[in-house]
CSV table of C-alpha atoms and ligand atoms in Angstrom, one decimal:
chain,number,residue,atom,x,y,z
A,1,MET,CA,60.4,-42.2,-24.0
A,2,THR,CA,61.1,-42.7,-20.0
A,3,GLY,CA,60.5,-46.3,-18.7
A,4,PRO,CA,59.6,-48.8,-19.7
A,5,ALA,CA,56.7,-48.6,-22.7
A,6,ALA,CA,53.8,-50.3,-20.8
A,7,PHE,CA,50.1,-48.4,-20.4
A,8,PHE,CA,49.6,-49.7,-17.2
A,9,PRO,CA,50.0,-51.1,-14.6
A,10,PRO,CA,52.7,-48.4,-13.7
A,11,PRO,CA,56.2,-49.4,-13.6
A,12,ARG,CA,57.7,-50.6,-10.2
A,13,VAL,CA,61.4,-51.4,-8.4
A,14,GLY,CA,62.0,-54.9,-8.2
A,15,PRO,CA,63.5,-58.0,-9.5
A,16,VAL,CA,63.0,-58.5,-13.1
A,17,ILE,CA,62.1,-62.6,-13.5
A,18,VAL,CA,63.7,-63.9,-16.7
A,19,ARG,CA,62.9,-67.5,-15.7
A,20,GLY,CA,60.4,-70.6,-13.7
A,21,GLU,CA,60.0,-73.5,-12.8
A,22,GLY,CA,57.5,-74.8,-10.2
A,23,ALA,CA,56.9,-72.4,-7.6
A,24,SER,CA,60.6,-70.7,-8.2
A,25,LEU,CA,61.5,-67.6,-10.6
A,26,TRP,CA,64.6,-66.6,-11.5
A,27,ASP,CA,65.8,-62.9,-11.8
A,28,ARG,CA,68.5,-61.4,-14.1
A,29,THR,CA,70.9,-62.0,-12.1
A,30,GLY,CA,70.0,-65.3,-10.7
A,31,ARG,CA,68.9,-64.5,-7.4
A,32,ARG,CA,65.7,-67.0,-7.5
A,33,PHE,CA,62.1,-66.1,-5.6
A,34,VAL,CA,59.2,-68.2,-4.8
A,35,ASP,CA,56.3,-67.0,-6.4
A,36,LEU,CA,53.5,-67.2,-3.1
A,37,GLY,CA,50.7,-65.4,-5.4
A,38,ALA,CA,53.2,-64.3,-8.3
A,39,SER,CA,51.8,-66.2,-11.1
A,40,HIS,CA,47.4,-64.4,-9.5
A,41,GLY,CA,46.2,-67.4,-9.8
A,42,VAL,CA,47.1,-68.8,-13.3
A,43,GLY,CA,50.4,-70.8,-11.8
A,44,ASN,CA,48.5,-74.1,-10.3
A,45,LEU,CA,50.8,-76.1,-11.9
A,46,GLY,CA,53.9,-73.8,-12.1
A,47,ALA,CA,55.7,-72.1,-14.2
A,48,SER,CA,55.9,-73.6,-17.6
A,49,HIS,CA,55.2,-77.1,-16.7
A,50,PRO,CA,57.2,-79.3,-19.3
A,51,GLU,CA,54.1,-80.9,-20.4
A,52,VAL,CA,52.0,-77.6,-21.3
A,53,VAL,CA,55.2,-76.3,-23.6
A,54,ARG,CA,55.3,-79.7,-25.5
A,55,ALA,CA,51.6,-80.1,-25.7
A,56,ILE,CA,51.7,-75.7,-27.3
A,57,GLN,CA,55.4,-76.0,-28.7
A,58,ARG,CA,54.2,-79.1,-30.8
A,59,GLN,CA,50.4,-77.6,-32.1
A,60,ALA,CA,52.1,-74.9,-32.6
A,61,ALA,CA,54.3,-76.7,-35.2
A,62,GLU,CA,50.8,-78.9,-36.6
A,63,LEU,CA,48.5,-76.2,-36.4
A,64,LEU,CA,48.7,-72.4,-35.5
A,65,TYR,CA,45.1,-70.8,-35.6
A,66,LEU,CA,42.2,-72.0,-36.9
A,67,GLY,CA,39.1,-70.5,-37.7
A,68,THR,CA,35.7,-71.7,-34.6
A,69,GLY,CA,33.9,-73.0,-37.1
A,70,TYR,CA,36.3,-75.5,-38.5
A,71,ASP,CA,36.7,-78.0,-36.2
A,72,VAL,CA,40.0,-78.4,-34.9
A,73,PRO,CA,40.2,-82.5,-32.8
A,74,VAL,CA,42.9,-81.3,-30.3
A,75,ARG,CA,39.7,-78.7,-29.5
A,76,THR,CA,37.1,-81.5,-29.3
A,77,GLN,CA,40.0,-82.3,-27.0
A,78,PHE,CA,39.6,-80.2,-24.6
A,79,LEU,CA,35.3,-79.7,-24.4
A,80,ASP,CA,35.2,-82.8,-23.9
A,81,ARG,CA,37.7,-83.2,-21.1
A,82,LEU,CA,36.8,-80.3,-19.8
A,83,VAL,CA,32.7,-81.6,-19.2
A,84,GLY,CA,34.1,-84.2,-18.2
A,85,LEU,CA,34.9,-82.9,-14.6
A,86,MET,CA,31.7,-81.0,-15.0
A,87,PRO,CA,28.5,-82.4,-13.3
A,88,PRO,CA,26.7,-83.8,-16.1
A,89,SER,CA,24.1,-80.9,-16.6
A,90,LEU,CA,27.1,-78.3,-17.5
A,91,ASP,CA,28.6,-79.8,-21.3
A,92,ARG,CA,28.3,-77.0,-23.5
A,93,VAL,CA,31.7,-74.8,-24.0
A,94,PHE,CA,31.8,-71.3,-25.0
A,95,LEU,CA,36.0,-70.5,-25.1
A,96,SER,CA,37.8,-67.3,-24.8
A,97,ASN,CA,41.0,-65.8,-23.6
A,98,SER,CA,40.5,-64.4,-20.5
A,99,GLY,CA,38.4,-64.5,-17.5
A,100,THR,CA,36.7,-61.1,-18.6
A,101,GLU,CA,35.5,-62.0,-21.2
A,102,ALA,CA,34.6,-65.6,-20.0
A,103,VAL,CA,32.9,-63.0,-17.6
A,104,GLU,CA,31.1,-61.0,-20.5
A,105,ALA,CA,29.9,-63.9,-22.5
A,106,ALA,CA,27.7,-64.7,-18.7
A,107,ILE,CA,26.0,-62.3,-19.4
A,108,LYS,CA,25.2,-62.8,-22.4
A,109,PHE,CA,24.0,-65.9,-22.4
A,110,ALA,CA,21.4,-64.6,-19.3
A,111,ARG,CA,20.3,-61.9,-20.8
A,112,SER,CA,19.5,-63.5,-23.4
A,113,ALA,CA,18.0,-66.5,-22.3
A,114,THR,CA,16.1,-65.3,-20.3
A,115,GLY,CA,15.1,-62.1,-21.6
A,116,ARG,CA,15.4,-60.2,-18.7
A,117,PRO,CA,17.8,-57.6,-17.8
A,118,LYS,CA,18.8,-57.6,-14.2
A,119,VAL,CA,22.4,-59.0,-12.8
A,120,VAL,CA,22.4,-59.3,-9.0
A,121,ALA,CA,26.0,-59.2,-7.6
A,122,ALA,CA,27.7,-59.7,-4.8
A,123,MET,CA,29.9,-56.4,-2.4
A,124,ARG,CA,33.6,-57.4,-3.2
A,125,GLY,CA,32.8,-58.7,-5.4
A,126,PHE,CA,35.9,-59.4,-8.5
A,127,HIS,CA,34.9,-60.5,-11.9
A,128,GLY,CA,37.1,-58.0,-14.6
A,129,ARG,CA,37.7,-54.9,-15.9
A,130,THR,CA,36.0,-54.7,-19.2
A,131,PHE,CA,31.9,-52.9,-19.2
A,132,GLY,CA,30.0,-56.2,-17.4
A,133,ALA,CA,32.4,-57.5,-16.0
A,134,LEU,CA,33.2,-54.2,-14.2
A,135,SER,CA,29.8,-53.4,-14.2
A,136,ALA,CA,29.4,-57.1,-11.3
A,137,THR,CA,32.4,-55.4,-10.0
A,138,TRP,CA,31.9,-54.0,-6.7
A,139,ARG,CA,34.8,-52.4,-5.3
A,140,ARG,CA,34.5,-47.9,-6.9
A,141,GLU,CA,38.1,-47.3,-7.7
A,142,PHE,CA,37.4,-50.2,-10.5
A,143,ARG,CA,34.2,-48.9,-11.5
A,144,GLU,CA,34.0,-45.2,-11.5
A,145,PRO,CA,36.9,-43.3,-13.8
A,146,PHE,CA,35.0,-45.2,-15.9
A,147,GLU,CA,31.6,-44.4,-15.9
A,148,PRO,CA,28.3,-44.8,-16.8
A,149,LEU,CA,28.3,-48.8,-17.2
A,150,VAL,CA,26.1,-51.3,-18.5
A,151,PRO,CA,23.2,-50.6,-16.7
A,152,GLY,CA,20.4,-53.7,-14.7
A,153,PHE,CA,23.1,-54.8,-11.6
A,154,GLU,CA,23.0,-54.4,-8.2
A,155,HIS,CA,25.6,-55.6,-5.0
A,156,VAL,CA,23.7,-57.4,-2.7
A,157,PRO,CA,26.4,-58.3,0.6
A,158,PHE,CA,28.1,-61.2,0.1
A,159,ASN,CA,26.7,-64.6,2.3
A,160,ASP,CA,23.3,-62.3,3.0
A,161,VAL,CA,20.8,-65.0,2.6
A,162,ALA,CA,18.1,-61.9,2.7
A,163,ALA,CA,19.5,-59.1,0.9
A,164,LEU,CA,20.7,-62.0,-1.6
A,165,THR,CA,16.2,-63.5,-1.4
A,166,ASP,CA,15.0,-60.2,-2.0
A,167,ALA,CA,17.3,-58.7,-4.4
A,168,VAL,CA,16.8,-61.8,-7.5
A,169,ASP,CA,13.0,-61.1,-8.8
A,170,ASP,CA,12.0,-62.0,-12.0
A,171,ARG,CA,13.8,-59.3,-13.5
A,172,THR,CA,17.2,-61.2,-12.9
A,173,ALA,CA,18.7,-62.6,-15.3
A,174,LEU,CA,22.0,-64.1,-13.6
A,175,VAL,CA,22.7,-64.6,-10.6
A,176,LEU,CA,26.9,-63.8,-10.3
A,177,LEU,CA,28.8,-65.0,-7.2
A,178,GLU,CA,32.3,-66.2,-7.3
A,179,PRO,CA,32.4,-69.6,-4.3
A,180,VAL,CA,35.6,-67.6,-2.8
A,181,GLN,CA,36.4,-63.7,-3.0
A,182,GLY,CA,39.2,-63.7,-4.4
A,183,GLU,CA,40.4,-59.5,-5.1
A,184,GLY,CA,37.9,-58.8,-2.7
A,185,GLY,CA,40.1,-59.9,0.2
A,186,VAL,CA,39.3,-63.8,0.1
A,187,HIS,CA,35.8,-64.4,1.6
A,188,VAL,CA,34.5,-67.8,2.4
A,189,ALA,CA,30.8,-68.4,1.1
A,190,THR,CA,28.7,-70.3,2.9
A,191,PRO,CA,26.5,-72.6,2.1
A,192,GLU,CA,22.9,-71.3,3.1
A,193,PHE,CA,24.1,-68.2,1.3
A,194,LEU,CA,24.6,-70.6,-2.3
A,195,ALA,CA,22.7,-72.8,-1.2
A,196,ALA,CA,19.6,-70.2,-1.3
A,197,ALA,CA,20.9,-68.7,-3.9
A,198,ARG,CA,20.0,-71.7,-5.4
A,199,ALA,CA,16.4,-72.2,-4.9
A,200,ARG,CA,16.1,-68.3,-5.1
A,201,THR,CA,16.8,-68.4,-8.7
A,202,THR,CA,15.6,-71.4,-9.6
A,203,ALA,CA,12.4,-70.4,-7.8
A,204,VAL,CA,11.7,-67.5,-10.4
A,205,GLY,CA,14.0,-68.8,-13.5
A,206,ALA,CA,16.3,-66.5,-13.2
A,207,LEU,CA,19.4,-68.1,-13.7
A,208,LEU,CA,22.5,-69.0,-10.9
A,209,GLY,CA,26.7,-68.3,-12.1
A,210,PHE,CA,29.6,-69.2,-10.3
A,211,ASP,CA,32.3,-66.8,-11.3
A,212,GLU,CA,35.9,-69.5,-11.0
A,213,VAL,CA,38.3,-67.2,-12.3
A,214,GLN,CA,40.3,-67.9,-9.3
A,215,THR,CA,39.1,-70.2,-7.3
A,216,GLY,CA,39.1,-73.1,-9.7
A,217,VAL,CA,41.3,-75.9,-12.0
A,218,GLY,CA,42.0,-77.1,-8.2
A,219,ARG,CA,42.2,-74.0,-6.5
A,220,THR,CA,40.2,-74.5,-2.8
A,221,GLY,CA,40.8,-78.2,-3.2
A,222,ARG,CA,38.7,-79.5,-5.2
A,223,MET,CA,38.8,-79.5,-8.8
A,224,PHE,CA,36.1,-76.7,-8.9
A,225,ALA,CA,35.0,-75.2,-5.6
A,226,PHE,CA,31.3,-75.2,-5.9
A,227,GLU,CA,31.4,-79.2,-5.8
A,228,ARG,CA,32.2,-78.4,-2.2
A,229,TRP,CA,28.9,-77.1,-0.9
A,230,GLY,CA,27.1,-79.2,-3.6
A,231,VAL,CA,25.0,-76.8,-5.4
A,232,VAL,CA,24.9,-77.3,-9.2
A,233,PRO,CA,25.3,-73.9,-10.7
A,234,ASP,CA,23.8,-72.5,-14.3
A,235,LEU,CA,27.0,-71.1,-15.5
A,236,VAL,CA,30.6,-71.1,-14.8
A,237,VAL,CA,33.1,-68.7,-15.6
A,238,LEU,CA,36.6,-70.2,-15.8
A,239,ALA,CA,39.9,-68.4,-16.9
A,240,LYS,CA,44.3,-67.9,-15.6
A,241,SER,CA,44.8,-71.6,-15.2
A,242,LEU,CA,42.7,-73.8,-17.3
A,243,ALA,CA,45.5,-73.3,-19.1
A,244,GLY,CA,48.8,-74.1,-17.0
A,245,GLY,CA,49.1,-70.4,-17.8
A,246,PHE,CA,48.7,-70.8,-21.2
A,247,PRO,CA,45.7,-67.7,-22.5
A,248,ILE,CA,42.1,-69.1,-21.7
A,249,GLY,CA,38.5,-68.3,-20.6
A,250,ALA,CA,36.1,-70.7,-20.8
A,251,THR,CA,32.0,-70.5,-19.9
A,252,VAL,CA,30.5,-73.1,-19.3
A,253,THR,CA,26.5,-73.6,-19.5
A,254,THR,CA,24.1,-76.6,-19.8
A,255,GLU,CA,22.0,-77.6,-22.8
A,256,ASP,CA,18.9,-75.6,-21.5
A,257,VAL,CA,20.6,-71.8,-22.0
A,258,ARG,CA,21.6,-72.7,-25.7
A,259,ARG,CA,18.4,-73.2,-26.8
A,260,ARG,CA,17.1,-70.8,-25.2
A,261,PHE,CA,20.2,-67.7,-26.3
A,262,ARG,CA,19.3,-65.3,-29.2
A,263,GLY,CA,21.9,-63.7,-31.7
A,264,SER,CA,25.0,-64.3,-32.0
A,265,HIS,CA,29.2,-64.3,-29.7
A,266,HIS,CA,31.9,-65.3,-30.7
A,267,SER,CA,35.2,-64.2,-30.3
A,268,THR,CA,38.8,-64.4,-33.3
A,269,PHE,CA,40.9,-66.3,-31.0
A,270,GLY,CA,38.7,-68.4,-28.7
A,271,GLY,CA,39.7,-71.9,-28.1
A,272,ASN,CA,42.4,-71.2,-30.6
A,273,PRO,CA,44.6,-75.2,-31.2
A,274,ILE,CA,47.1,-74.0,-29.1
A,275,ALA,CA,45.3,-72.9,-25.7
A,276,CYS,CA,43.5,-76.1,-26.5
A,277,ALA,CA,46.6,-78.4,-26.3
A,278,ALA,CA,47.6,-76.3,-23.3
A,279,GLY,CA,44.7,-77.2,-21.9
A,280,ALA,CA,44.2,-80.4,-22.6
A,281,ALA,CA,47.4,-80.5,-20.9
A,282,ALA,CA,47.0,-79.0,-18.2
A,283,LEU,CA,43.3,-81.2,-16.6
A,284,ASP,CA,45.8,-84.3,-17.2
A,285,VAL,CA,48.3,-83.1,-15.6
A,286,THR,CA,46.3,-82.0,-12.8
A,287,VAL,CA,43.6,-84.6,-12.9
A,288,ARG,CA,47.1,-87.2,-13.0
A,289,GLU,CA,48.4,-85.4,-9.7
A,290,ARG,CA,45.1,-85.3,-7.8
A,291,LEU,CA,46.3,-81.8,-7.1
A,292,TRP,CA,43.5,-80.4,-5.1
A,293,GLU,CA,44.3,-83.1,-3.1
A,294,ARG,CA,47.5,-80.9,-3.0
A,295,ALA,CA,46.2,-77.8,-2.3
A,296,GLU,CA,43.9,-78.8,0.6
A,297,ARG,CA,46.3,-80.8,2.3
A,298,LEU,CA,48.1,-78.4,2.1
A,299,GLY,CA,45.5,-75.5,2.5
A,300,GLU,CA,45.4,-76.5,5.6
A,301,TYR,CA,48.1,-76.9,7.7
A,302,ALA,CA,49.0,-72.9,5.9
A,303,ARG,CA,45.9,-71.3,7.4
A,304,GLU,CA,46.4,-73.5,11.1
A,305,ARG,CA,49.5,-72.7,11.2
A,306,LEU,CA,49.1,-68.7,10.5
A,307,GLY,CA,46.3,-68.9,12.8
A,308,HIS,CA,49.5,-69.5,15.4
A,309,LEU,CA,50.2,-65.5,14.8
A,310,PRO,CA,49.8,-62.5,17.7
A,311,THR,CA,46.0,-61.4,17.3
A,312,GLU,CA,47.6,-57.6,17.4
A,313,LYS,CA,48.9,-57.7,14.3
A,314,VAL,CA,47.0,-60.4,12.3
A,315,ARG,CA,42.6,-59.5,12.4
A,316,GLU,CA,41.9,-63.1,10.6
A,317,VAL,CA,43.1,-66.0,8.2
A,318,ARG,CA,41.1,-67.2,5.2
A,319,GLY,CA,40.0,-69.7,2.3
A,320,LEU,CA,40.3,-72.5,1.0
A,321,GLY,CA,42.7,-74.6,-0.5
A,322,LEU,CA,45.5,-72.4,-1.0
A,323,LEU,CA,43.2,-69.4,-1.6
A,324,ILE,CA,44.7,-68.3,1.5
A,325,GLY,CA,43.8,-65.0,3.2
A,326,LEU,CA,46.1,-63.2,6.2
A,327,GLU,CA,43.3,-59.7,7.8
A,328,LEU,CA,46.0,-57.8,8.8
A,329,ARG,CA,45.3,-54.5,11.5
A,330,GLY,CA,47.3,-52.5,9.1
A,331,ARG,CA,48.8,-51.9,5.4
A,332,VAL,CA,49.5,-55.0,3.1
A,333,ALA,CA,52.3,-52.8,1.1
A,334,PRO,CA,55.5,-53.0,3.9
A,335,TYR,CA,54.7,-56.7,4.6
A,336,LEU,CA,54.7,-57.3,0.9
A,337,ALA,CA,57.9,-55.6,0.8
A,338,ALA,CA,59.7,-57.4,3.2
A,339,LEU,CA,58.7,-60.7,1.5
A,340,GLU,CA,59.3,-59.5,-1.6
A,341,GLU,CA,63.6,-58.2,0.4
A,342,ARG,CA,63.4,-62.0,1.9
A,343,GLY,CA,63.3,-63.7,-2.0
A,344,PHE,CA,58.8,-64.2,-1.7
A,345,LEU,CA,56.6,-63.1,-4.0
A,346,ALA,CA,52.9,-62.3,-2.8
A,347,LEU,CA,50.0,-60.5,-3.5
A,348,PRO,CA,47.6,-58.5,-1.4
A,349,ALA,CA,43.6,-58.3,-2.2
A,350,GLY,CA,42.5,-55.2,-1.1
A,351,SER,CA,44.2,-52.5,0.8
A,352,THR,CA,45.3,-54.9,4.0
A,353,VAL,CA,44.9,-58.8,3.2
A,354,LEU,CA,47.6,-60.5,2.2
A,355,ARG,CA,47.1,-62.9,0.0
A,356,LEU,CA,49.5,-66.1,-1.1
A,357,LEU,CA,48.5,-68.0,-4.4
A,358,PRO,CA,50.8,-70.3,-4.1
A,359,PRO,CA,51.0,-73.0,-7.0
A,360,LEU,CA,50.0,-76.2,-6.3
A,361,VAL,CA,52.6,-77.9,-7.3
A,362,ILE,CA,55.4,-75.7,-4.4
A,363,ALA,CA,57.7,-77.8,-2.5
A,364,GLU,CA,56.8,-78.3,0.9
A,365,ASP,CA,60.3,-77.0,2.1
A,366,ASP,CA,59.3,-73.6,0.2
A,367,LEU,CA,56.7,-73.3,1.6
A,368,ARG,CA,57.0,-73.8,5.4
A,369,ALA,CA,59.3,-71.4,4.1
A,370,GLY,CA,57.2,-68.5,3.1
A,371,LEU,CA,55.2,-69.3,5.5
A,372,GLU,CA,58.6,-68.4,8.1
A,373,ALA,CA,58.9,-65.4,6.5
A,374,ILE,CA,55.2,-64.3,7.3
A,375,GLU,CA,56.1,-64.5,10.4
A,376,GLU,CA,58.9,-63.0,10.7
A,377,VAL,CA,57.0,-59.7,8.6
A,378,VAL,CA,54.2,-60.0,11.0
A,379,ASP,CA,56.6,-60.2,14.0
A,380,ARG,CA,58.6,-57.5,13.4
A,381,GLY,CA,55.9,-55.5,11.5
B,1,LIG,C1,37.0,-64.1,-10.2
B,1,LIG,C2,37.6,-63.7,-11.1
B,1,LIG,N1,37.4,-63.8,-11.9
B,1,LIG,C3,37.4,-62.8,-12.7
B,1,LIG,C4,39.5,-62.3,-13.4
B,1,LIG,C5,39.2,-61.9,-14.5
B,1,LIG,O1,40.2,-62.3,-15.8
B,1,LIG,P1,41.0,-61.5,-16.2
B,1,LIG,O2,41.8,-60.9,-15.6
B,1,LIG,O3,41.3,-62.8,-17.2
B,1,LIG,O4,40.5,-60.5,-17.4
B,1,LIG,C6,39.4,-62.6,-12.4
B,1,LIG,C7,40.7,-62.3,-12.4
B,1,LIG,O5,41.5,-61.3,-11.7
B,1,LIG,C8,39.0,-63.1,-10.5
B,1,LIG,O6,39.8,-63.2,-10.0
């Protein structure tokens, strides 16, 4: 065998990260990097937050696994914490292990509860890689090699109220939207679009689902992004940083949806005690430190500063809180490589958008240094 055994993604040349703390990551030579997106939105609390680590260690020593047919106090504790942060109507939770699984559950719940086939999602949207979630995902390169996908999915232009209103009818089970499209280039929903999605789904008896896998848990300057618009959905999908870096997925819905649901759905590891312990600890830290406020403040500062970059190099700066996209006039790959050389690990969102998803706990000095590095590489690019 040549190279690492990973099937996908293919091996790349880059730092081999062996340790992390907050937004600092160290490679095996001892070099420090700053995480501006290396943790893919999982590390809102930074790497290996001590409270999350302690909760995992304690729970692992006590009870590593028990099936969901039995009550485990730590699961109840986590669910109570999560539901306590949601609007009162969203009080039923299905736990799984990843974002894509949480989306699958939302699609199944909506189809089953409404008895309808159709799912309306947005162009440029991203919802995951398993077949249902992939069918809701927009990008052709992600979809085409695996077709045929699940029938019944339609895509409308993001933020196009008329197209959405037209597409949603009495055969629609679910409208599934990201309040801020992350993978699709960091596009923020307009208040009118989300309000129209709520009004139209209610009018035709469809369900409205928000995919907050990337935007949830403080990232966009609110605990959940939808709070900003005051639009309460019927389903919220969470994952990524919900358990402070431990794998988890959550599909939060209403008692009405639960009551109307026919059939069954289950995940062996969904709601396992370790994930719940990590989740309860992560939510405690997020709430106690009001990390969404930090995301809002630092995000405003970063966007304001990036807004001064020359327009011949940068088309637009977008985002909310610490989910920031810098749309470049050229390809993003060389900029990411130049940032990595300088010790900053950021992310692409498509071929021309540089995406910043730093831990919400990032030190202000590290963020400032990261912005300076971006200014420098954009200037030279
Ligand atoms: C909005 C959104 N939904 C779903 C997913 C899929 O999550 P996972 O990779 O945990 O399956 C992602 C992952 O990036 C995402 O950003």
